[in-house]
């Protein structure tokens, strides 16, 4: 996993609530056996007509909106546990998702893939939605802050201390679990006794 | 100190806790299927690892398998590759696979319990959010992502933060026409699609105690639809009776030992929850959803909310958007509205008891000619029971199409899809936009309500239907 700490970027606003993982990546695109290439089907049914032509009024089809940060309404990532949702977001090029509330499994999946879920207050979220296009946000993982660069308005966000260390150093849970295999085997001995 | 059921199981499985971080949780059973496992196998193989404890993992093919002609090669190339990879991966890593054609094959959350693999006190995970189903046996069971599947492959453990605990007590007698699906749809409509995020939920109370195991599984199954990490019900004699004698259930002396252990698995009097909700069973009506998340549900004879008066702007926009997608109007009733499809299936409601209930309602009747009815047993075992009990005759006479086991139109990964713009009363668990096919409009309801709609062709209150 790539180590990350500070991200400064423009953002793409999607002020809808309850964006579920079936919208992020519809089930019919889950037939791949690798983690790559899901970005092209991110928000597929909102982004494209059934004949594959882009839907003009969908924000990802508007070249004026770019950036490494996706900002969405509350309860982002609810529904299915498919990690493909996190992969498609990352593969598209987003490293941060900002929302006022995240579904649990999505949050874990994002963290496990180097996408930072930044949970802000509803009020701060609305402030971001009111910004002009082209405004930038800065996410500082070490300091756990998100800042609206133009106004220096900022908020701190929560992140599990252990996960934060993982992200900043670019290592993952499996590395850790493998390092304690002896302890796990020891536990098993007692457990299955 | 009095303990909760959750804590009793949790602490038995914690190997260690990282300061300021998650716990290392030992996993007893890991179910896998073709869609969320291939990248995890790739992952460990890239690290040069074998699955560490293959005997703790059980595999099946369910999500994208066809539900007709399962004996023939799968037509869809990508699905075929996924199913083949599962076979190869399981063979390479020594994992038991109940794949297509195997008598145990079926939807992962149906086969675990029916084979007696799911047992009280276990920690159970699967790369599928409805893993909460297994909690009905008094387990900590939850859905995980593919990276976590990889963790379990590598170490039989997961890094998990302990969730907060909620108890939902349902006391009293259920009304006529109300079944367990209505209980859970009622709860989700009350607390919303995100109302239990961050919690593991224990369902308790006299109304829960009287439910069969199948009915309890339906409730735990949909815990995730209110955001809960897990749902659980303390095991009792009904649970033990269900498990006894099943394929992988303990037997002989081991049964007695296990039984003694399982009887301890209850929340002690006086144990404290972070949140408690009390519901009077008699308030629950037969339910149906009108929107695009499972929290947007109403009593079958109720009104779709009037949107103008919803104070919260976000929620209002949400419902307006949902109604637009569904082609429905605020302030109107759903009763009497024609539906074009009825889907009876999924890990929520495709167990034998569900299909018996459907058969009992439609026996000797014919489906409405304007409705297409698809009935998909949850597993090969359920399909065999359907035949043995002669339910297939009842379904055929009624004009229902009986398919072979799989997830089918629950998520529309195979060819079982609902066409755009058409309405489907579905016994599954999700009514998201496009879930049952691009543009499909899903109304979630109980098998009872679905069966009645198949006959009448319109949304019908079971209490007005004579059967
Ligand atoms: S039946 Fe539906 S909800 Fe259940 S496991 Fe299959 S796809 Fe998931």
XYZ file of C-alpha atoms and ligand atoms in Angstrom:
668
model
C 0.000 0.000 0.000
C 1.190 3.526 -0.778
C 2.122 5.654 2.229
C -0.033 8.797 2.521
C -0.072 11.794 4.766
C -1.011 15.166 3.274
C -3.430 15.566 0.398
C -4.228 18.956 -1.071
C -6.654 18.945 -3.940
C -9.804 20.223 -5.572
C -12.831 18.044 -4.909
C -15.899 16.566 -6.541
C -19.139 17.303 -4.627
C -21.982 14.738 -4.573
C -24.506 16.096 -2.076
C -26.727 12.979 -2.053
C -27.308 10.998 1.142
C -27.224 7.210 1.560
C -25.071 6.561 -1.489
C -24.953 2.773 -1.347
C -22.319 0.448 -2.725
C -24.703 -0.771 -5.443
C -24.560 2.793 -6.849
C -20.807 3.074 -6.377
C -20.271 -0.135 -8.320
C -23.293 -2.134 -9.544
C -23.196 -5.897 -8.903
C -22.923 -6.818 -12.550
C -19.399 -5.395 -12.585
C -18.182 -7.623 -9.776
C -17.140 -10.460 -12.021
C -13.501 -9.469 -12.267
C -10.887 -11.496 -10.447
C -8.336 -8.707 -9.950
C -8.535 -5.386 -8.115
C -7.837 -3.232 -11.144
C -9.993 -1.418 -13.653
C -13.063 -0.820 -11.459
C -12.680 2.956 -11.801
C -14.239 2.984 -15.234
C -17.472 1.641 -13.780
C -17.540 3.857 -10.699
C -21.135 5.189 -10.340
C -21.826 3.390 -13.614
C -25.610 3.775 -13.749
C -25.533 7.426 -12.716
C -22.683 8.117 -15.101
C -23.733 6.325 -18.295
C -26.902 5.621 -20.222
C -27.667 1.956 -20.885
C -26.118 2.345 -24.355
C -22.842 3.469 -22.761
C -23.093 7.166 -23.663
C -22.267 9.528 -20.787
C -25.139 11.212 -18.924
C -24.393 14.880 -19.365
C -25.692 16.163 -16.077
C -23.725 13.739 -13.906
C -20.867 15.462 -12.164
C -18.102 13.019 -13.081
C -18.902 13.738 -16.724
C -18.321 17.439 -16.213
C -14.647 18.117 -16.952
C -14.796 21.226 -14.765
C -14.868 18.988 -11.681
C -11.684 17.098 -10.873
C -9.592 16.234 -7.855
C -8.463 13.514 -5.526
C -11.218 14.146 -2.998
C -14.840 13.016 -3.211
C -17.294 14.857 -0.953
C -20.631 13.123 -0.373
C -23.783 13.353 1.758
C -24.327 11.389 4.937
C -24.284 7.580 5.298
C -21.890 7.091 2.423
C -21.108 3.493 1.433
C -24.082 1.745 3.009
C -25.258 -1.610 1.716
C -23.182 -4.466 0.425
C -19.764 -5.273 1.879
C -18.172 -5.412 -1.579
C -14.671 -4.007 -1.320
C -14.972 -3.319 -5.045
C -16.601 -0.033 -3.933
C -13.360 1.107 -2.314
C -11.310 -0.247 -5.221
C -13.383 1.625 -7.788
C -13.032 4.887 -5.853
C -9.270 4.430 -5.574
C -8.915 3.234 -9.155
C -10.783 6.327 -10.354
C -8.246 8.466 -8.522
C -9.872 9.506 -5.247
C -7.680 9.164 -2.156
C -10.099 10.782 0.270
C -13.854 10.595 0.762
C -15.405 13.293 2.944
C -18.877 12.767 4.420
C -20.774 13.492 7.616
C -21.305 9.760 8.219
C -19.889 6.513 6.845
C -21.250 2.998 6.865
C -19.017 0.721 8.939
C -17.929 -1.862 6.426
C -17.155 0.748 3.802
C -15.024 2.654 6.272
C -12.965 -0.465 7.008
C -12.660 -1.344 3.346
C -11.504 2.172 2.496
C -8.879 2.172 5.239
C -7.634 -1.230 4.134
C -6.974 0.139 0.661
C -5.430 3.495 1.431
C -8.545 5.629 0.915
C -9.064 7.986 3.862
C -12.660 8.335 5.082
C -12.848 11.807 6.616
C -15.937 12.233 8.771
C -16.874 15.879 9.353
C -19.814 17.607 11.015
C -22.944 18.190 8.947
C -22.265 21.902 9.230
C -18.726 21.642 7.871
C -19.956 19.391 5.085
C -22.498 22.016 4.031
C -19.746 24.647 4.026
C -17.786 22.513 1.589
C -20.817 22.046 -0.643
C -21.235 25.830 -0.764
C -17.678 26.428 -2.016
C -17.045 27.464 -5.595
C -15.766 24.861 -7.941
C -11.978 24.941 -8.044
C -11.631 25.529 -4.293
C -9.175 23.222 -2.620
C -9.207 21.212 0.595
C -6.210 19.977 2.541
C -6.298 16.766 4.508
C -3.482 16.301 6.989
C -3.579 12.746 8.256
C -0.877 13.161 10.885
C -2.676 16.158 12.431
C -6.129 14.661 11.631
C -7.348 17.931 10.157
C -9.316 18.960 7.110
C -9.000 22.566 5.970
C -10.850 24.685 3.448
C -7.793 26.384 2.001
C -9.460 29.636 0.911
C -10.854 30.465 4.352
C -8.612 28.345 6.611
C -11.804 26.998 8.105
C -10.929 23.617 9.537
C -12.097 20.687 11.562
C -10.376 17.710 13.130
C -11.528 14.208 12.281
C -11.330 10.896 14.087
C -9.322 8.012 12.864
C -8.290 4.907 14.683
C -4.729 5.468 15.895
C -3.528 2.109 14.655
C -5.057 2.601 11.190
C -3.494 6.028 10.956
C -0.046 4.612 11.650
C -0.665 1.968 8.987
C -1.672 4.545 6.372
C 1.207 6.916 7.084
C 3.719 4.071 6.891
C 2.038 2.272 4.026
C 1.755 -1.079 5.773
C -1.323 -3.160 6.378
C -3.057 -5.477 8.830
C -1.763 -8.602 7.151
C 1.833 -7.571 7.752
C 0.974 -7.166 11.403
C -0.999 -10.408 11.709
C 1.797 -12.378 10.076
C 4.213 -10.939 12.610
C 2.205 -12.385 15.520
C 1.511 -15.837 14.084
C 3.341 -17.450 16.980
C 0.951 -15.848 19.422
C -2.045 -16.915 17.362
C -0.839 -20.521 17.297
C -0.329 -20.361 21.055
C -3.897 -19.107 21.479
C -5.204 -21.934 19.307
C -3.533 -24.537 21.502
C -5.456 -23.344 24.539
C -8.616 -22.700 22.574
C -8.957 -26.119 21.006
C -7.917 -27.892 24.149
C -20.364 -8.270 36.765
C -23.302 -9.182 34.524
C -22.217 -9.662 30.922
C -23.897 -9.362 27.554
C -24.092 -12.284 25.160
C -21.872 -10.339 22.767
C -19.152 -9.762 25.337
C -19.122 -13.394 26.428
C -18.328 -14.488 22.879
C -16.085 -11.543 21.997
C -13.650 -11.839 24.868
C -13.313 -15.571 24.390
C -11.930 -14.828 20.915
C -9.686 -11.837 21.575
C -6.036 -12.834 21.326
C -4.717 -9.402 22.183
C -5.667 -5.756 21.904
C -3.415 -3.129 20.395
C -3.171 -0.054 22.606
C -5.460 2.607 21.153
C -6.329 0.272 18.321
C -8.305 -2.787 17.309
C -8.368 -6.234 18.885
C -6.986 -9.313 17.183
C -10.074 -11.490 16.961
C -9.902 -15.228 16.316
C -12.362 -16.494 13.702
C -14.027 -19.897 14.075
C -15.728 -20.147 10.702
C -15.047 -18.399 7.437
C -17.496 -18.764 4.566
C -16.367 -17.770 1.093
C -18.002 -17.470 -2.328
C -16.911 -16.792 -5.892
C -17.345 -13.006 -6.022
C -15.412 -11.621 -3.061
C -12.671 -14.242 -2.725
C -10.531 -14.284 -5.915
C -8.564 -11.133 -5.095
C -7.959 -12.430 -1.563
C -6.505 -15.692 -2.871
C -4.343 -13.637 -5.246
C -3.254 -11.512 -2.334
C -1.952 -14.322 -0.146
C -0.376 -16.096 -3.080
C 1.529 -12.957 -3.981
C 2.906 -13.043 -0.468
C 3.863 -16.669 -0.989
C 1.364 -17.958 1.607
C -1.058 -20.873 1.831
C -4.418 -20.555 3.558
C -3.332 -21.100 7.143
C -6.306 -22.985 8.576
C -8.212 -24.356 5.578
C -10.400 -26.562 7.775
C -12.017 -23.414 9.209
C -13.155 -22.231 5.781
C -16.120 -23.451 3.731
C -16.829 -22.375 0.157
C -19.876 -22.322 -2.107
C -20.820 -20.726 -5.427
C -23.984 -18.667 -5.159
C -23.786 -15.016 -6.188
C -23.474 -15.188 -9.945
C -24.509 -18.759 -10.748
C -27.327 -19.362 -13.231
C -30.545 -20.720 -11.724
C -31.528 -22.803 -14.727
C -29.574 -25.664 -16.290
C -26.937 -25.649 -13.602
C -25.598 -28.916 -15.005
C -24.498 -27.129 -18.202
C -21.371 -24.959 -18.476
C -22.077 -21.373 -17.391
C -22.788 -19.259 -20.465
C -21.576 -15.930 -19.154
C -17.826 -15.971 -19.575
C -16.894 -13.804 -16.606
C -19.164 -15.746 -14.246
C -17.721 -18.989 -15.537
C -14.184 -17.765 -14.867
C -15.089 -16.682 -11.342
C -16.689 -20.015 -10.516
C -13.770 -21.909 -12.060
C -11.257 -19.826 -10.102
C -13.085 -20.622 -6.889
C -12.731 -24.317 -7.731
C -9.039 -23.996 -8.515
C -8.332 -21.843 -5.487
C -10.144 -24.206 -3.119
C -8.315 -27.202 -4.582
C -4.932 -25.479 -4.231
C -5.627 -24.443 -0.663
C -7.449 -27.547 0.525
C -10.761 -25.851 1.227
C -14.066 -27.743 1.239
C -16.158 -26.491 -1.691
C -19.871 -27.055 -2.128
C -19.986 -25.790 -5.682
C -22.488 -26.117 -8.488
C -23.839 -29.641 -8.691
C -22.916 -30.475 -5.096
C -25.893 -31.542 -2.962
C -24.917 -28.955 -0.310
C -24.621 -25.988 -2.712
C -26.711 -22.914 -2.027
C -26.694 -19.356 -0.760
C -23.882 -19.167 1.741
C -26.095 -17.913 4.616
C -28.613 -20.663 4.019
C -26.213 -23.590 3.828
C -24.140 -22.721 6.908
C -27.088 -23.118 9.267
C -28.805 -25.967 7.427
C -25.624 -28.068 7.467
C -25.108 -27.444 11.179
C -21.820 -25.623 10.517
C -23.173 -22.512 12.214
C -23.184 -23.118 15.972
C -23.739 -20.951 19.059
C -20.800 -19.031 20.472
C -18.834 -18.921 17.233
C -17.211 -15.991 15.500
C -18.243 -16.224 11.850
C -17.243 -14.019 8.926
C -17.844 -13.962 5.192
C -17.208 -11.496 2.402
C -20.896 -10.669 2.281
C -22.775 -8.182 4.401
C -25.641 -10.542 5.243
C -23.343 -12.738 7.292
C -25.252 -11.281 10.234
C -27.820 -14.025 9.460
C -25.757 -16.540 11.448
C -26.150 -14.377 14.546
C -29.582 -15.990 14.977
C -27.736 -18.918 16.584
C -26.043 -16.740 19.198
C -22.883 -16.065 17.172
C -20.879 -12.959 16.468
C -21.241 -12.990 12.699
C -20.454 -10.141 10.348
C -19.645 -9.261 6.768
C -16.124 -8.342 5.741
C -14.344 -6.914 2.710
C -11.920 -8.785 0.506
C -8.801 -7.458 2.285
C -10.251 -8.916 5.452
C -10.948 -12.214 3.691
C -7.245 -12.173 2.893
C -6.411 -11.533 6.567
C -8.450 -14.536 7.651
C -6.808 -16.688 4.990
C -3.391 -15.591 6.202
C -3.899 -15.779 9.956
C -7.430 -16.964 10.884
C -7.740 -13.581 12.603
C -9.136 -10.126 11.962
C -8.261 -6.745 13.382
C -11.532 -5.475 14.796
C -12.672 -2.621 16.961
C -15.352 -3.693 19.414
C -18.719 -2.275 18.327
C -21.147 -0.581 20.670
C -24.016 -2.750 21.849
C -27.713 -2.229 21.306
C -30.617 -4.367 22.464
C -33.989 -4.323 20.769
C -36.724 -5.862 22.917
C -39.915 -6.966 21.246
C -42.578 -7.985 23.691
C -46.085 -9.290 23.201
C -48.122 -11.072 20.550
C -47.768 -10.539 16.824
C -50.842 -9.600 14.819
C -52.380 -11.905 12.266
C -50.583 -11.678 8.929
C -47.383 -10.390 10.554
C -44.242 -12.514 10.163
C -40.602 -11.999 11.062
C -39.814 -10.055 7.871
C -42.390 -7.491 8.959
C -40.726 -7.207 12.378
C -37.376 -6.310 10.876
C -38.833 -3.999 8.201
C -40.750 -2.266 10.992
C -37.595 -1.816 13.072
C -35.592 -0.441 10.137
C -38.396 1.957 9.182
C -38.374 3.183 12.797
C -34.662 3.721 13.235
C -33.622 4.315 9.563
C -31.106 2.694 7.257
C -28.234 4.050 9.329
C -29.845 3.929 12.784
C -27.683 1.114 14.121
C -24.353 2.002 12.492
C -21.488 1.188 14.812
C -23.572 -1.244 16.863
C -23.988 -4.952 17.229
C -27.654 -5.569 17.951
C -29.143 -8.237 20.182
C -32.829 -8.988 19.530
C -34.679 -10.099 22.622
C -38.123 -10.302 24.180
C -41.051 -12.708 24.199
C -41.979 -12.154 20.552
C -38.463 -13.183 19.469
C -38.405 -16.195 21.794
C -41.470 -17.646 20.097
C -39.960 -17.456 16.613
C -38.577 -20.451 14.750
C -34.902 -20.490 13.740
C -35.820 -19.643 10.157
C -37.769 -16.616 11.301
C -34.940 -15.518 13.597
C -32.492 -15.753 10.714
C -34.656 -13.422 8.618
C -34.420 -10.805 11.359
C -30.671 -11.105 11.942
C -30.120 -11.172 8.174
C -31.359 -7.623 7.728
C -29.427 -6.105 10.655
C -26.980 -4.648 8.168
C -29.856 -2.746 6.508
C -29.968 -0.432 9.515
C -26.199 -0.186 9.500
C -25.544 -2.691 12.289
C -22.300 -4.601 12.196
C -23.976 -7.733 13.508
C -27.315 -8.985 14.809
C -27.761 -11.769 17.307
C -30.287 -13.755 19.302
C -29.424 -15.809 22.378
C -29.675 -19.552 21.717
C -32.402 -21.572 23.454
C -34.138 -24.934 23.102
C -35.487 -23.940 19.692
C -31.896 -23.337 18.550
C -30.555 -26.591 19.986
C -33.429 -28.575 18.514
C -32.706 -27.056 15.083
C -29.002 -27.923 15.158
C -29.287 -31.432 16.558
C -28.656 -34.164 14.013
C -27.526 -31.886 11.185
C -24.607 -32.897 8.973
C -21.835 -31.088 10.834
C -23.477 -30.737 14.249
C -21.635 -32.285 17.183
C -22.923 -35.691 18.218
C -22.610 -38.183 21.064
C -20.604 -37.072 24.071
C -19.457 -33.960 22.243
C -23.051 -32.845 21.815
C -23.572 -32.900 25.580
C -20.384 -30.951 26.201
C -21.306 -28.347 23.618
C -24.862 -28.081 24.837
C -23.679 -27.276 28.351
C -21.459 -24.541 26.905
C -24.204 -23.134 24.689
C -26.652 -22.861 27.578
C -24.377 -20.245 29.153
C -24.738 -18.021 26.099
C -27.257 -15.481 27.265
C -27.120 -11.886 28.335
C -27.043 -11.823 32.142
C -29.745 -9.921 34.010
C -28.559 -6.397 34.651
C -25.993 -6.310 31.830
C -25.729 -2.834 30.347
C -26.163 -1.898 26.677
C -25.092 1.362 25.060
C -28.602 1.718 23.698
C -31.936 -0.064 24.179
C -35.135 0.082 22.169
C -38.468 -1.381 23.236
C -41.104 -2.345 20.727
C -44.593 -3.604 21.347
C -45.217 -6.530 18.988
C -48.864 -5.626 18.591
C -47.922 -2.339 16.899
C -46.270 -4.132 14.010
C -48.287 -4.355 10.773
C -47.498 -6.221 7.556
C -44.846 -3.987 5.951
C -43.770 -2.917 2.493
C -41.087 -0.511 1.255
C -41.764 2.317 -1.181
C -38.285 3.789 -1.566
C -34.718 2.945 -2.476
C -33.347 1.986 0.903
C -34.830 -0.567 3.302
C -35.566 2.150 5.867
C -38.216 3.648 3.592
C -40.986 1.286 4.614
C -44.628 1.674 5.641
C -47.462 -0.513 6.901
C -49.040 -2.169 3.880
C -52.202 -0.093 4.298
C -50.274 3.081 5.141
C -49.495 6.165 3.077
C -46.269 7.108 1.367
C -45.081 10.161 3.337
C -45.957 13.647 2.180
C -42.565 15.087 1.306
C -43.243 18.842 1.660
C -43.476 18.605 5.413
C -40.281 16.610 6.068
C -38.231 19.061 8.156
C -34.745 17.719 7.418
C -33.628 18.918 4.000
C -31.299 16.013 3.306
C -33.965 13.478 4.143
C -36.569 15.296 2.062
C -34.342 15.390 -1.017
C -33.563 11.763 -0.490
C -37.184 10.686 -0.412
C -38.097 12.898 -3.366
C -35.307 11.290 -5.367
C -36.361 7.808 -4.253
C -39.989 8.400 -5.239
C -38.892 9.701 -8.606
C -36.910 6.548 -9.246
C -39.793 4.400 -8.023
C -42.384 6.311 -10.042
C -44.511 6.804 -6.920
C -46.347 9.790 -5.507
C -46.140 11.200 -1.992
C -49.247 10.889 0.158
C -50.644 7.946 -1.801
C -51.268 4.342 -0.800
C -49.479 1.392 -2.347
C -52.461 -0.901 -1.784
C -54.049 -1.923 -5.053
C -51.076 -0.924 -7.195
C -50.319 -3.444 -9.962
C -46.983 -5.268 -9.861
C -45.395 -7.073 -12.795
C -43.053 -9.364 -10.886
C -42.865 -11.322 -7.674
C -39.492 -12.652 -6.511
C -39.467 -15.191 -3.726
C -35.898 -15.998 -2.809
C -32.619 -14.717 -1.267
C -30.825 -15.395 1.993
C -33.569 -13.434 3.760
C -36.537 -15.589 2.792
C -35.735 -18.705 0.753
C -35.644 -21.307 3.490
C -38.007 -24.232 3.526
C -40.266 -22.593 6.078
C -40.675 -19.548 3.826
C -41.567 -21.718 0.864
C -44.027 -23.756 2.944
C -45.696 -20.534 3.973
C -45.974 -19.408 0.365
C -47.359 -22.802 -0.683
C -49.967 -22.749 2.071
C -51.285 -19.416 0.825
C -51.431 -20.161 -2.884
C -52.446 -23.807 -2.766
C -55.080 -24.492 -5.435
C -54.868 -20.939 -6.799
C -53.394 -19.512 -9.966
C -51.103 -16.546 -10.268
C -52.499 -13.429 -11.843
C -51.770 -13.589 -15.584
C -50.120 -10.156 -15.598
C -47.502 -11.159 -13.026
C -44.345 -13.167 -13.523
C -43.400 -15.125 -10.463
C -39.923 -16.431 -9.801
C -39.335 -18.719 -6.852
C -35.709 -19.552 -6.089
C -34.967 -21.995 -3.257
C -32.026 -20.925 -1.116
C -30.132 -24.191 -1.481
C -30.115 -27.604 -3.119
C -31.340 -29.050 0.158
C -34.286 -26.672 0.235
C -35.010 -27.535 -3.408
C -35.045 -31.240 -2.555
C -37.346 -30.642 0.408
C -39.687 -28.684 -1.847
C -39.967 -31.736 -4.077
C -40.255 -34.244 -1.272
C -43.074 -32.279 0.278
C -44.804 -31.829 -3.064
C -44.643 -28.046 -2.861
C -43.265 -27.932 -6.398
C -46.640 -29.215 -7.670
C -48.423 -26.402 -5.862
C -46.054 -23.813 -7.339
C -46.276 -25.261 -10.832
C -50.052 -25.377 -10.745
C -50.085 -21.764 -9.694
C -47.832 -20.859 -12.620
C -44.739 -19.968 -10.583
C -41.365 -20.519 -12.233
C -39.194 -22.609 -9.887
C -35.493 -22.006 -10.350
C -32.368 -23.675 -8.987
C -30.517 -22.444 -5.909
C -28.579 -19.177 -5.926
C -28.765 -15.476 -5.153
C -30.558 -14.826 -8.422
C -32.676 -11.688 -8.711
C -31.641 -10.534 -5.233
C -28.724 -8.748 -6.862
C -29.178 -9.432 -10.564
C -25.655 -10.665 -11.227
C -26.862 -13.545 -13.357
C -29.612 -13.332 -15.989
C -32.430 -13.179 -13.410
C -33.195 -9.474 -13.631
C -36.237 -7.256 -13.393
C -36.705 -5.023 -16.482
C -36.330 -1.249 -16.117
C -39.378 0.594 -14.839
C -41.276 -2.520 -13.731
C -42.359 -3.256 -10.169
C -41.272 -6.320 -8.253
C -42.470 -7.400 -4.828
C -39.395 -9.107 -3.493
C -38.691 -11.143 -0.385
C -35.030 -10.108 -0.558
C -33.352 -7.462 1.561
C -32.358 -4.531 -0.647
C -34.363 -2.130 -2.742
C -31.453 0.023 -3.886
C -31.604 1.651 -7.314
C -30.755 -0.942 -9.926
C -30.258 -3.732 -7.405
C -32.529 -6.172 -9.228
C -31.500 -4.898 -12.661
C -30.896 -1.417 -14.106
C -34.038 0.667 -13.542
C -35.867 -2.113 -11.652
C -38.293 -0.973 -8.948
C -38.223 -3.164 -5.860
C -40.848 -3.323 -3.113
C -39.537 -5.348 -0.185
C -42.059 -7.435 1.724
C -42.625 -10.737 3.517
C -43.105 -14.035 1.672
C -46.733 -13.900 2.757
C -47.320 -10.487 1.177
C -45.369 -11.537 -1.926
C -47.410 -14.725 -2.333
C -50.700 -12.887 -2.052
C -49.594 -10.287 -4.612
C -48.695 -13.108 -7.007
C -52.322 -14.208 -6.923
C -54.026 -10.815 -6.971
C -51.523 -9.024 -9.224
C -51.619 -5.953 -6.995
C -50.195 -4.850 -3.643
C -52.578 -6.548 -1.205
C -53.050 -6.588 2.555
C -52.830 -10.265 3.560
C -55.420 -9.610 6.218
C -57.995 -8.964 3.477
C -57.120 -12.134 1.626
C -58.813 -15.422 2.317
C -56.633 -18.466 2.219
S -29.174 -13.662 -1.541
Fe -28.731 -11.531 -1.948
S -28.216 -10.625 -0.021
Fe -28.128 -12.836 0.218
S -26.006 -13.402 -0.069
Fe -27.024 -13.544 -2.045
S -26.771 -11.535 -2.998
Fe -26.269 -11.306 -0.843
